[in-house]
XYZ file of C-alpha atoms in Angstrom:
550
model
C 14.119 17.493 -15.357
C 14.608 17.178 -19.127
C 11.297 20.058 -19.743
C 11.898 23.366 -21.750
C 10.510 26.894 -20.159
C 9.175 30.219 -21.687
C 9.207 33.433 -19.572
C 5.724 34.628 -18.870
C 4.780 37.974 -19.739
C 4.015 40.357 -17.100
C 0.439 41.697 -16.892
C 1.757 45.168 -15.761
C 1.275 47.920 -17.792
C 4.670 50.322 -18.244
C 3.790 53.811 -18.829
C 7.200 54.535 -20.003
C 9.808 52.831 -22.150
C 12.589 53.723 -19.914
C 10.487 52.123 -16.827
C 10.005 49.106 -19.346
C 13.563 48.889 -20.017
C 14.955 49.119 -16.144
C 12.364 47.353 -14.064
C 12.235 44.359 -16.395
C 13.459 41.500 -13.690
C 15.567 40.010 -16.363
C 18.400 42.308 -17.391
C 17.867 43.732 -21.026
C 21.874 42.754 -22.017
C 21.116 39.345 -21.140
C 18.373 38.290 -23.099
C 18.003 40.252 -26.235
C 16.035 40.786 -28.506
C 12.801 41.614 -26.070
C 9.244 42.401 -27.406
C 6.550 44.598 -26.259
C 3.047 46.261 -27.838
C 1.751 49.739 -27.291
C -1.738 50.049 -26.111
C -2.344 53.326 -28.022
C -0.862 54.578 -31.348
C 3.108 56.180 -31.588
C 3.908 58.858 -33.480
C 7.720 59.612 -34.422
C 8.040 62.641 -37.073
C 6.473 61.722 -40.047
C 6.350 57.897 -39.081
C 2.767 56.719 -36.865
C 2.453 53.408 -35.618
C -0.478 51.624 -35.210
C -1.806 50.315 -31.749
C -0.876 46.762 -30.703
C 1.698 46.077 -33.120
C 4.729 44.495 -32.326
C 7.802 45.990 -31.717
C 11.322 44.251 -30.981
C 14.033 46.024 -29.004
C 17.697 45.170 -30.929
C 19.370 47.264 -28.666
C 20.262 50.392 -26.228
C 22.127 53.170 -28.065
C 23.655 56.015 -25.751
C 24.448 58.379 -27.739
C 27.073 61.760 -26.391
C 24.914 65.015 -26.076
C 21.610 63.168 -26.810
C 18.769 61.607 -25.059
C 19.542 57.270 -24.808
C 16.667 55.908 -27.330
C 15.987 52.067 -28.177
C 16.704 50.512 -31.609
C 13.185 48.934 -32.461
C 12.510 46.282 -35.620
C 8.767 46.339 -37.060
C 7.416 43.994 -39.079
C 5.119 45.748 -41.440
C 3.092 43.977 -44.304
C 3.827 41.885 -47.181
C 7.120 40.539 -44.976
C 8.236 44.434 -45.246
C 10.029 45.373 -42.159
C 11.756 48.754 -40.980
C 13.731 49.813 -37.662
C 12.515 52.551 -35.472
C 14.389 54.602 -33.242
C 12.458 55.281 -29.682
C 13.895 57.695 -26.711
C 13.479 55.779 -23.493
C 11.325 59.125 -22.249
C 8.242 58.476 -24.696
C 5.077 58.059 -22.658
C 2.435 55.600 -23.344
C 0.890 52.272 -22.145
C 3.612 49.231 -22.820
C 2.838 45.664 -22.470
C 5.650 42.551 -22.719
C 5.350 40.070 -25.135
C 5.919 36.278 -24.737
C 9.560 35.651 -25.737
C 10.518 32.424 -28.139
C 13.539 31.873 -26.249
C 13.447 29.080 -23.968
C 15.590 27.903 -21.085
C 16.419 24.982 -19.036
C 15.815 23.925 -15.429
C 19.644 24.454 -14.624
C 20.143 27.652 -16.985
C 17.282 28.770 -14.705
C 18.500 28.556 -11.322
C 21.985 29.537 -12.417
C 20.653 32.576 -13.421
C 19.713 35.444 -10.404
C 17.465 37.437 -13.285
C 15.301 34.408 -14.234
C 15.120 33.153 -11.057
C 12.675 35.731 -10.547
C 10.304 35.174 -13.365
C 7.657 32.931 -13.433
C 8.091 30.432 -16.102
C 5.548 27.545 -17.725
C 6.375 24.750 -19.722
C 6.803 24.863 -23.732
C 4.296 21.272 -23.768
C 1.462 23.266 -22.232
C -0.102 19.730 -21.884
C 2.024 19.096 -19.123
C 0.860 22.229 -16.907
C -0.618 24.849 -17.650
C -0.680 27.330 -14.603
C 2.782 29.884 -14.115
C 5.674 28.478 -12.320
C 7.961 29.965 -9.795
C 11.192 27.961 -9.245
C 12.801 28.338 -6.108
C 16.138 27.258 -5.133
C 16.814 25.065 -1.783
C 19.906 25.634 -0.463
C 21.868 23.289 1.977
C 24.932 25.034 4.067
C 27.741 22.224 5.191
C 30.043 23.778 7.874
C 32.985 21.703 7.973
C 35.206 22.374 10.720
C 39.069 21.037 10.852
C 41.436 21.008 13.615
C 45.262 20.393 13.278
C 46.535 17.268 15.732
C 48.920 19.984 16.711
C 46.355 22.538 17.719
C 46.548 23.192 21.644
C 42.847 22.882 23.105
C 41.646 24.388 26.255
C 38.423 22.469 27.824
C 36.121 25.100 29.387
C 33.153 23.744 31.909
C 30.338 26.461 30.886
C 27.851 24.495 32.937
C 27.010 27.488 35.097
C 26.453 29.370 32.301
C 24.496 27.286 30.404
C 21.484 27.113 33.231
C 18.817 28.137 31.291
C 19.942 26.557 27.739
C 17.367 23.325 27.278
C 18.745 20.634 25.270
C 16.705 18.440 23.044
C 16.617 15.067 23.688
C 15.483 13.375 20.080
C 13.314 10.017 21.170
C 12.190 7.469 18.795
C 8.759 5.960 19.186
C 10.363 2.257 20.677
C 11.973 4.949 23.047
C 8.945 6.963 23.902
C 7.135 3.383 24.368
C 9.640 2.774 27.010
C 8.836 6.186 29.434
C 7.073 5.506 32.136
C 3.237 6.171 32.140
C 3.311 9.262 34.868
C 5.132 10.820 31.467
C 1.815 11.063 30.189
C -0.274 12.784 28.600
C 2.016 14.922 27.376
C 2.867 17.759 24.372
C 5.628 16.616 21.879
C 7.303 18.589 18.897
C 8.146 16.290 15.677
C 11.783 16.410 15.276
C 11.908 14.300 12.181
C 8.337 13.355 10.347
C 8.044 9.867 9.003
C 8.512 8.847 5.573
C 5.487 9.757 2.473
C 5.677 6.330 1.458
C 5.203 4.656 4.547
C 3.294 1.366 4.854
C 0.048 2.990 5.602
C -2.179 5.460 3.796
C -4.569 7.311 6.924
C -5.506 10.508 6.360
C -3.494 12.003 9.744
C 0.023 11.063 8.517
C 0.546 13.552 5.925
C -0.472 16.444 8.492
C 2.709 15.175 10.602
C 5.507 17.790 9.590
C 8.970 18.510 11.059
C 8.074 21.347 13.798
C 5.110 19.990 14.301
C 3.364 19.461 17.975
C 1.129 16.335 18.957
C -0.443 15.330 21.911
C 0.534 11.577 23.547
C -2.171 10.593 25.647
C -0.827 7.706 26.460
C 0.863 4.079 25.288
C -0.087 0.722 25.094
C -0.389 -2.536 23.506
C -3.697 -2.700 21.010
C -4.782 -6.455 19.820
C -5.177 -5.371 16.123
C -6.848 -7.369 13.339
C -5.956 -7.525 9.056
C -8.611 -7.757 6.899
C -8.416 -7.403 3.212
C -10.871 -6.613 0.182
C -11.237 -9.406 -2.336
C -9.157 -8.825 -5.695
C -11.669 -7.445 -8.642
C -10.978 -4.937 -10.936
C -10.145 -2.292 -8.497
C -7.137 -2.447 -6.442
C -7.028 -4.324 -3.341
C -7.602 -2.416 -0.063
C -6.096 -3.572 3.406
C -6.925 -2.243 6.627
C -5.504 -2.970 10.467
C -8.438 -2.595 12.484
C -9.011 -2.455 16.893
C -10.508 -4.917 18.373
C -12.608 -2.659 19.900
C -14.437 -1.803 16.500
C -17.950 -2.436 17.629
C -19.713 -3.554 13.977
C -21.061 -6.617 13.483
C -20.172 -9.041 11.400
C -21.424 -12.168 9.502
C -19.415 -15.598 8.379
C -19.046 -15.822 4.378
C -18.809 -19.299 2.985
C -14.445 -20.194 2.746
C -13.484 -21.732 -0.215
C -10.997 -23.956 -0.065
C -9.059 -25.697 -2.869
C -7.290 -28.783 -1.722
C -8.671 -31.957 0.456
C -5.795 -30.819 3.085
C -7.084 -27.172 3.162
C -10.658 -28.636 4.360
C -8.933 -31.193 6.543
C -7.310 -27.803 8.294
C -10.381 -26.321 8.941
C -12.256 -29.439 10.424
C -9.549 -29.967 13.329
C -11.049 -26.431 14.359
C -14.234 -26.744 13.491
C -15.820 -30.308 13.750
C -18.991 -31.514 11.597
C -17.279 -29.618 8.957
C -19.732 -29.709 5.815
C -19.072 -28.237 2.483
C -20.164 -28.318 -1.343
C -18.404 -29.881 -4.563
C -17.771 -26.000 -6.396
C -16.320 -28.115 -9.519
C -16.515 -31.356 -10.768
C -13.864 -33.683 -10.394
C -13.365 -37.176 -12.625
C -12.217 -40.295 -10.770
C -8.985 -42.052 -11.122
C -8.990 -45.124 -9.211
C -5.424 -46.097 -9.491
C -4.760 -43.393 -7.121
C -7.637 -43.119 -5.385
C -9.547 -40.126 -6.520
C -13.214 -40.636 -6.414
C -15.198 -38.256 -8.574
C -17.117 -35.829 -7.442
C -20.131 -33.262 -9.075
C -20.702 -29.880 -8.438
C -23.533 -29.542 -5.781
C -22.284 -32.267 -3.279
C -22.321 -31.919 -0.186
C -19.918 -33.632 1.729
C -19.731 -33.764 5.837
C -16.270 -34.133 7.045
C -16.122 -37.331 10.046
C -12.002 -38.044 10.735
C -8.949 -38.549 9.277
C -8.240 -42.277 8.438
C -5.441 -44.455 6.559
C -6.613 -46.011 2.970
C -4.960 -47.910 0.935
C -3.842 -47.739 -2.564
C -4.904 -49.444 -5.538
C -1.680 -51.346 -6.393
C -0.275 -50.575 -9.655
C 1.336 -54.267 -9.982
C 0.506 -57.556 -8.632
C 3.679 -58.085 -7.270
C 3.403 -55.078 -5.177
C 2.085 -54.141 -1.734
C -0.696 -51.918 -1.495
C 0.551 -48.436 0.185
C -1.226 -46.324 2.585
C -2.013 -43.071 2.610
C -4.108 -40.099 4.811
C -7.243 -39.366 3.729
C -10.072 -37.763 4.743
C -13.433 -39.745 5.146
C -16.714 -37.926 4.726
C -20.328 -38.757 4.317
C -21.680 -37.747 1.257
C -25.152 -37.247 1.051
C -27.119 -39.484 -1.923
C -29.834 -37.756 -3.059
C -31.920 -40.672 -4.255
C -31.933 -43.024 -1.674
C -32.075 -40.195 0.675
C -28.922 -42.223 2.843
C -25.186 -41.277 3.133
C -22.353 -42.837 2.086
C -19.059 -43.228 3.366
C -15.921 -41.649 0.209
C -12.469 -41.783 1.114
C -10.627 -37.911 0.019
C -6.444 -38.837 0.075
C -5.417 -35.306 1.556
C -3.119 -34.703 -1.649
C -6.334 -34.789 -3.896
C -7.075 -31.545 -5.420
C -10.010 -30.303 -5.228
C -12.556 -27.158 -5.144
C -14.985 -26.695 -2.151
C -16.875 -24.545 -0.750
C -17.771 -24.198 3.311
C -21.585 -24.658 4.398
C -22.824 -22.135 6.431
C -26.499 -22.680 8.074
C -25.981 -19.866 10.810
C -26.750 -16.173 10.744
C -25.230 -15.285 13.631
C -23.670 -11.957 13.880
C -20.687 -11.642 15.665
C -18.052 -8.795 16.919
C -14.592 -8.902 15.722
C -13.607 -10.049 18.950
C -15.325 -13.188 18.776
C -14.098 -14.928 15.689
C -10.854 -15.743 17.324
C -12.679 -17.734 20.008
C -14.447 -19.878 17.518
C -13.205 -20.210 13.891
C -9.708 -20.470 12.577
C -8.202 -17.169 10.530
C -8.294 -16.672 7.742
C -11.920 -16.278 7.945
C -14.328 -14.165 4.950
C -16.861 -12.221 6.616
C -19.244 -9.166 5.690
C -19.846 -5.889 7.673
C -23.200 -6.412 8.011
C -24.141 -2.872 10.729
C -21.169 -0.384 10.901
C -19.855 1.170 13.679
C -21.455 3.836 14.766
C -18.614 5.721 16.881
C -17.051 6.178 13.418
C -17.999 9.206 11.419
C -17.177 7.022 8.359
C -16.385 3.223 8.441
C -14.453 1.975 5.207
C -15.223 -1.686 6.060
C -18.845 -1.421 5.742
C -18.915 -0.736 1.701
C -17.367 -3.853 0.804
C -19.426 -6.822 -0.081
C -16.941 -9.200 1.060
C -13.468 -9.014 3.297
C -11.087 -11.269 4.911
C -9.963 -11.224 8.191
C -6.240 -12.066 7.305
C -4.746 -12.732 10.745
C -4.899 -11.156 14.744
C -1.599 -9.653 16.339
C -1.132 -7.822 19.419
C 0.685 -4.257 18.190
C 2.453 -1.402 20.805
C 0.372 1.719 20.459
C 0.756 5.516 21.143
C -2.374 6.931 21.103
C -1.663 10.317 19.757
C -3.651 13.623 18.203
C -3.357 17.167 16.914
C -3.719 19.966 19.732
C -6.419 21.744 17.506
C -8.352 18.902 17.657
C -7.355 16.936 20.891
C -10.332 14.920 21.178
C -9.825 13.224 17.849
C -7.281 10.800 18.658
C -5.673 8.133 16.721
C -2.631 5.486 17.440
C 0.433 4.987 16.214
C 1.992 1.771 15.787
C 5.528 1.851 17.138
C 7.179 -0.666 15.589
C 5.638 0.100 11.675
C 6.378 3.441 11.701
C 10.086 5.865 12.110
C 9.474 8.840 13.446
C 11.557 11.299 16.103
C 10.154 13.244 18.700
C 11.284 15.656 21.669
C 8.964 16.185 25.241
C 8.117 19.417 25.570
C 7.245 21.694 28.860
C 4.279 23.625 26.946
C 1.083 22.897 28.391
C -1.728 20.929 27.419
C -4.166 22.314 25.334
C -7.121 22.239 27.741
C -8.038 23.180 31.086
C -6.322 21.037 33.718
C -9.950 19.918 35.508
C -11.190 19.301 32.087
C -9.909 16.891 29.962
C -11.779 16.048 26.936
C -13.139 12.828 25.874
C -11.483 11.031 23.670
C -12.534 9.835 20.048
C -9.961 6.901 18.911
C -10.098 6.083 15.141
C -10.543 2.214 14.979
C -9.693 1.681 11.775
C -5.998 2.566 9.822
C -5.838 1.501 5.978
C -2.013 0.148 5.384
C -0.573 -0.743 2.046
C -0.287 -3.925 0.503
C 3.806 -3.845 1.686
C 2.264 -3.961 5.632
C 0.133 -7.110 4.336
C 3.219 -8.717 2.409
C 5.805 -8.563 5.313
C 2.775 -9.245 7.902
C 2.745 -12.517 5.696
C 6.103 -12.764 5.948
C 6.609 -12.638 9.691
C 3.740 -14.904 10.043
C 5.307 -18.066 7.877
C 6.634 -20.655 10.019
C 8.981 -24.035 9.391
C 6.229 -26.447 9.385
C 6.027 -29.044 7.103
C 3.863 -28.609 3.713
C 0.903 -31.225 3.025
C 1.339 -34.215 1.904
C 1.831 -34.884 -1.779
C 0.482 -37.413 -3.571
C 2.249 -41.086 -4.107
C 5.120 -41.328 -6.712
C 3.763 -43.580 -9.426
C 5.746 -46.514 -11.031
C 7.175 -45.485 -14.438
C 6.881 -48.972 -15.821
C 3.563 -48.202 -16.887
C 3.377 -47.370 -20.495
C -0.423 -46.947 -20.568
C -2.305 -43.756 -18.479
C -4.723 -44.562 -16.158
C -8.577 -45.439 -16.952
C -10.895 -43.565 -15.493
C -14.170 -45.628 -14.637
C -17.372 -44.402 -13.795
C -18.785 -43.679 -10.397
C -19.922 -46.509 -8.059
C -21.816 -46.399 -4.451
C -21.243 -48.221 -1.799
C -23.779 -50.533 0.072
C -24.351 -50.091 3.659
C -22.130 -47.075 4.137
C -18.794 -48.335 2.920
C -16.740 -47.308 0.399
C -14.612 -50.216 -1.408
C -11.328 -49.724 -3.310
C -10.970 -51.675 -5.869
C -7.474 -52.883 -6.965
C -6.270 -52.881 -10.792
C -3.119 -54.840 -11.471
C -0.757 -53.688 -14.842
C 1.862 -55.108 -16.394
C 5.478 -53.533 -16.053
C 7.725 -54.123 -18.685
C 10.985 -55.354 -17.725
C 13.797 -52.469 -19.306
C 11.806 -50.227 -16.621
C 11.432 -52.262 -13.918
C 14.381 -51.343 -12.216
C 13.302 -47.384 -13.052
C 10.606 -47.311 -10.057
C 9.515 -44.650 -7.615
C 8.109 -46.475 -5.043
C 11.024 -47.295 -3.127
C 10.545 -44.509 -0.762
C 7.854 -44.302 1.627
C 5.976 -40.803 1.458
C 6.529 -39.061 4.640
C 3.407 -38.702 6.713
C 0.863 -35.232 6.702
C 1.784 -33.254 9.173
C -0.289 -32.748 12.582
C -3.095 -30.631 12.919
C -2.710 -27.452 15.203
C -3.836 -28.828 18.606
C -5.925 -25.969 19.685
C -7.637 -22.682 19.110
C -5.431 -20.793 21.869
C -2.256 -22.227 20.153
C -0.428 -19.496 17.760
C 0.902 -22.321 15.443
C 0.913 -21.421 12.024
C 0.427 -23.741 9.459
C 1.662 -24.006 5.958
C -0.237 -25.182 3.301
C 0.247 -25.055 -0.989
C -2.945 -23.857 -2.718
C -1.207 -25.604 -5.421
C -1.000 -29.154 -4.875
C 2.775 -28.941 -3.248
C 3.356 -25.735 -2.210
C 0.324 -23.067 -1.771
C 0.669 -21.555 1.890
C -2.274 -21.741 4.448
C -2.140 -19.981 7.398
C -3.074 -20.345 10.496
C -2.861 -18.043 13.481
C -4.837 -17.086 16.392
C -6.324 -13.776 18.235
């Protein structure tokens, strides 16, 4: 710390100069010269000094024969100044004045005098209340022994009956006691980090010498949801399963033709709306789209290509087909969406069912946006039921120790073993209620986390599967960009592609792309009570999507 500090003046009166001068805490030789005012007027001989003025000790003089008196400097008017001499035995009402002199953080502590002051900073913008520093020591007994030195080994063991030994245990070690061990009184041997991953309102009341109460352990299936991004910062929260609100399904948005493709394979009839308009290119297959669309999702087919030369075979490629509802005729038609075709959709949702958290896993893929839509009423405050929207990120199945404070042992909340470093010891004290009645218990459902607990929740989750497919390497010979034509419906249902032949030139005809086939888009998960993960690019190549199961 860089920060300058003045002494601050004691509010003590001194009814003596003498008691002024010996029960200052800093020693006078130290830190000369030293102010002070007197609340009433001094009279020396023929010299009388006004009330409150200032008057600066230089120094002590001790003279042989003679009473000790204090060598005083006054600053009189017009910048006219005279010294004063004062015995230390003159009676009156003394006050200390703020000294100039300032000191450092380390001149402090190395200084026994000004380590009992109280101090404040010379920026009074910084703080402006009266600081006491305090020193923390830390004593290192280091112990050698010769090789030479003779030992003698000693069993004490039958002295040593009633010593208890602490056995530290770490919460992966307390998971693995057996459940008779509970419930049961603990003392915290080492409290877990401040800047841990999660931010509930019971870890900062965990302190070294501390006592909890372990009712018991277990394993809790645990859910992530998130707050949407907006101005303020992003919440996350890892709530029970057993959080009884209800919840209803917010329209997914999805941003890729392989990201809707995903969620059909779990949810069939699929329908969603064109959220931005997209402009056709035929040469590789893009139809065009306008906002408002709707579009209902059939199967996954092969198309082919418009071929970019004559002399070349037409390539196939997944895409999705759809039905796409034509407003004027009031029929559907059948569009072709390659699964590489970027895109920006949104899901359409005709239910308003309301669900419990438990229930999405059984029906929709994660992630999943959803609103609270009744809170939970066990909860004296729920923190999910303010938001307009959230995200249920992913499900995951989490070793708990349900724990709480023996002041308040009915107000329980659970620890998650395997997020969170902590020691403990099992104590004999007992349990802070009567033995016929224990109380009933009050679990908090919901623990906010940081965004590090979402990021390496992400992490754990990604998996080596392959990304979507991307979209056909074009042939370089062309020298002209591709025409975009204007939209045209098929008759009786069926889409046509229609094939547009160019020109290579021959110095880049040897300079193709095509020689490669484009490896196939991966397979769909094959069920809902599968944990596959699946990785898909938001961006066209590499934006991850993922998929995981309660």
């Amino acid at each position: 710390l860089n920060s300058l500090f003045k002494v601050v003046p004691e509010e003590m009166p001194y009814s003596t100069v003498e008691e002024m001068v010996s029960l200052r805490p800093v020693g006078l030789e130290s830190c000369l010269p030293f102010t002070f005012t007197s609340h009433s007027k001094m009279t020396f001989g023929n010299f009388t000094l006004g009330a409150g003025r200032a008057l600066t000790i230089l120094s002590v003089e001790n003279l042989e024969g003679e009473e000790s008196q204090v060598r005083c400097h006054v600053q009189g008017q017009q910048e006219a100044s005279a010294e004063v001499y004062i015995p230390l035995s003159y009676h009156g009402e003394f006050y200390e004045c703020e000294s100039e002199e300032c000191f450092t953080l380390k001149e402090i502590m190395s200084s026994p005098c000004l380590r009992s002051r109280r101090f404040r900073f010379v920026n009074t913008t910084k703080y402006e209340h009266p600081l006491v520093f305090s020193p923390i020591y830390q004593v290192q007994n280091v112990l050698k022994f010769p090789s030479s030195l003779e030992v003698d080994v000693v069993d004490v063991t039958e002295l040593c009956q009633d010593v208890n030994f602490v056995t530290p245990l770490s919460l992966t070690d307390v998971l693995s006691q057996p459940d008779g061990s509970f419930p049961a009184l603990v003392e915290v041997l080492e409290k877990p980090e401040v800047r841990s991953l999660f931010k509930c309102s019971w870890l900062p009341e965990i302190s070294n010498n501390e006592h909890l109460v372990f009712h018991k352990k277990g394993t809790s299936a645990m859910v992530l949801i998130s707050s949407l991004k907006s101005r303020k910062a992003q919440q996350f929260f890892l709530v029970s399963q057993q959080y009884s609100g209800r919840f209803k399904r917010r329209p997914r948005e999805f941003n890729s033709v392989y990201e809707v493709y995903v969620a059909s394979v779990q949810a069939p009839g699929l329908k969603v709306s064109v959220s931005r308009t997209c402009e056709e290119v035929e040469e590789e297959g893009l139809p065009a789209l306008s906002v408002g669309e709707q579009l209902e999702v059939v199967r996954c087919e092969m198309m082919e290509l418009p071929c970019v030369s004559s002399k070349k075979q037409k390539e196939s490629v997944e895409a999705l087909l759809c039905q796409r509802e034509v407003k004027l005729d009031n029929e559907r038609e059948d569009i072709f969406l390659p699964l590489y075709m970027q895109g920006h959709f949104v899901e359409v949702i005709t239910d308003n069912k309301k669900y419990k958290l438990k229930d999405f896993g059984k029906e929709f893929s994660l992630p999943l946006d959803v609103k609270v839509v009744s809170r939970d009423t066990e909860l004296e405050t729920d923190p999910l039921a303010g938001f307009a929207c959230l995200k249920i990120e992913g499900a995951m199945l989490e070793p708990m120790i349900q724990a709480s404070f023996p002041q308040k042992p009915d107000h329980c909340f659970e620890i998650p073993a395997q997020w969170l470093s902590m020691s403990v010891s099992f104590t004999k004290d007992p349990l802070p209620w009567p033995s016929d009645q224990p109380p009933t218990l009050r679990v908090d459902k919901v623990i906010e986390v940081t965004d590090t607990f979402f990021y390496e929740f992400r992490r754990k989750g990604v998996s080596d599967a392959a990304p979507p497919p991307r979209p056909p390497k074009r042939n370089l010979s062309t020298s002209k960009p591709p025409k975009k034509s204007k939209k045209k419906s098929s008759k009786g249902g069926k889409s046509k592609n229609v094939q547009k032949n160019s020109a290579p030139t021959t110095e880049f005809a040897d300079l193709t792309l095509n020689s490669r086939k484009r490896p196939p888009a991966p397979p769909p998960p094959v069920s809902m009570t599968s944990h596959t993960h699946i990785t898909s690019p938001r961006a066209r190549y590499n934006l991850l999507w993922f998929w995981c199961n309660f």
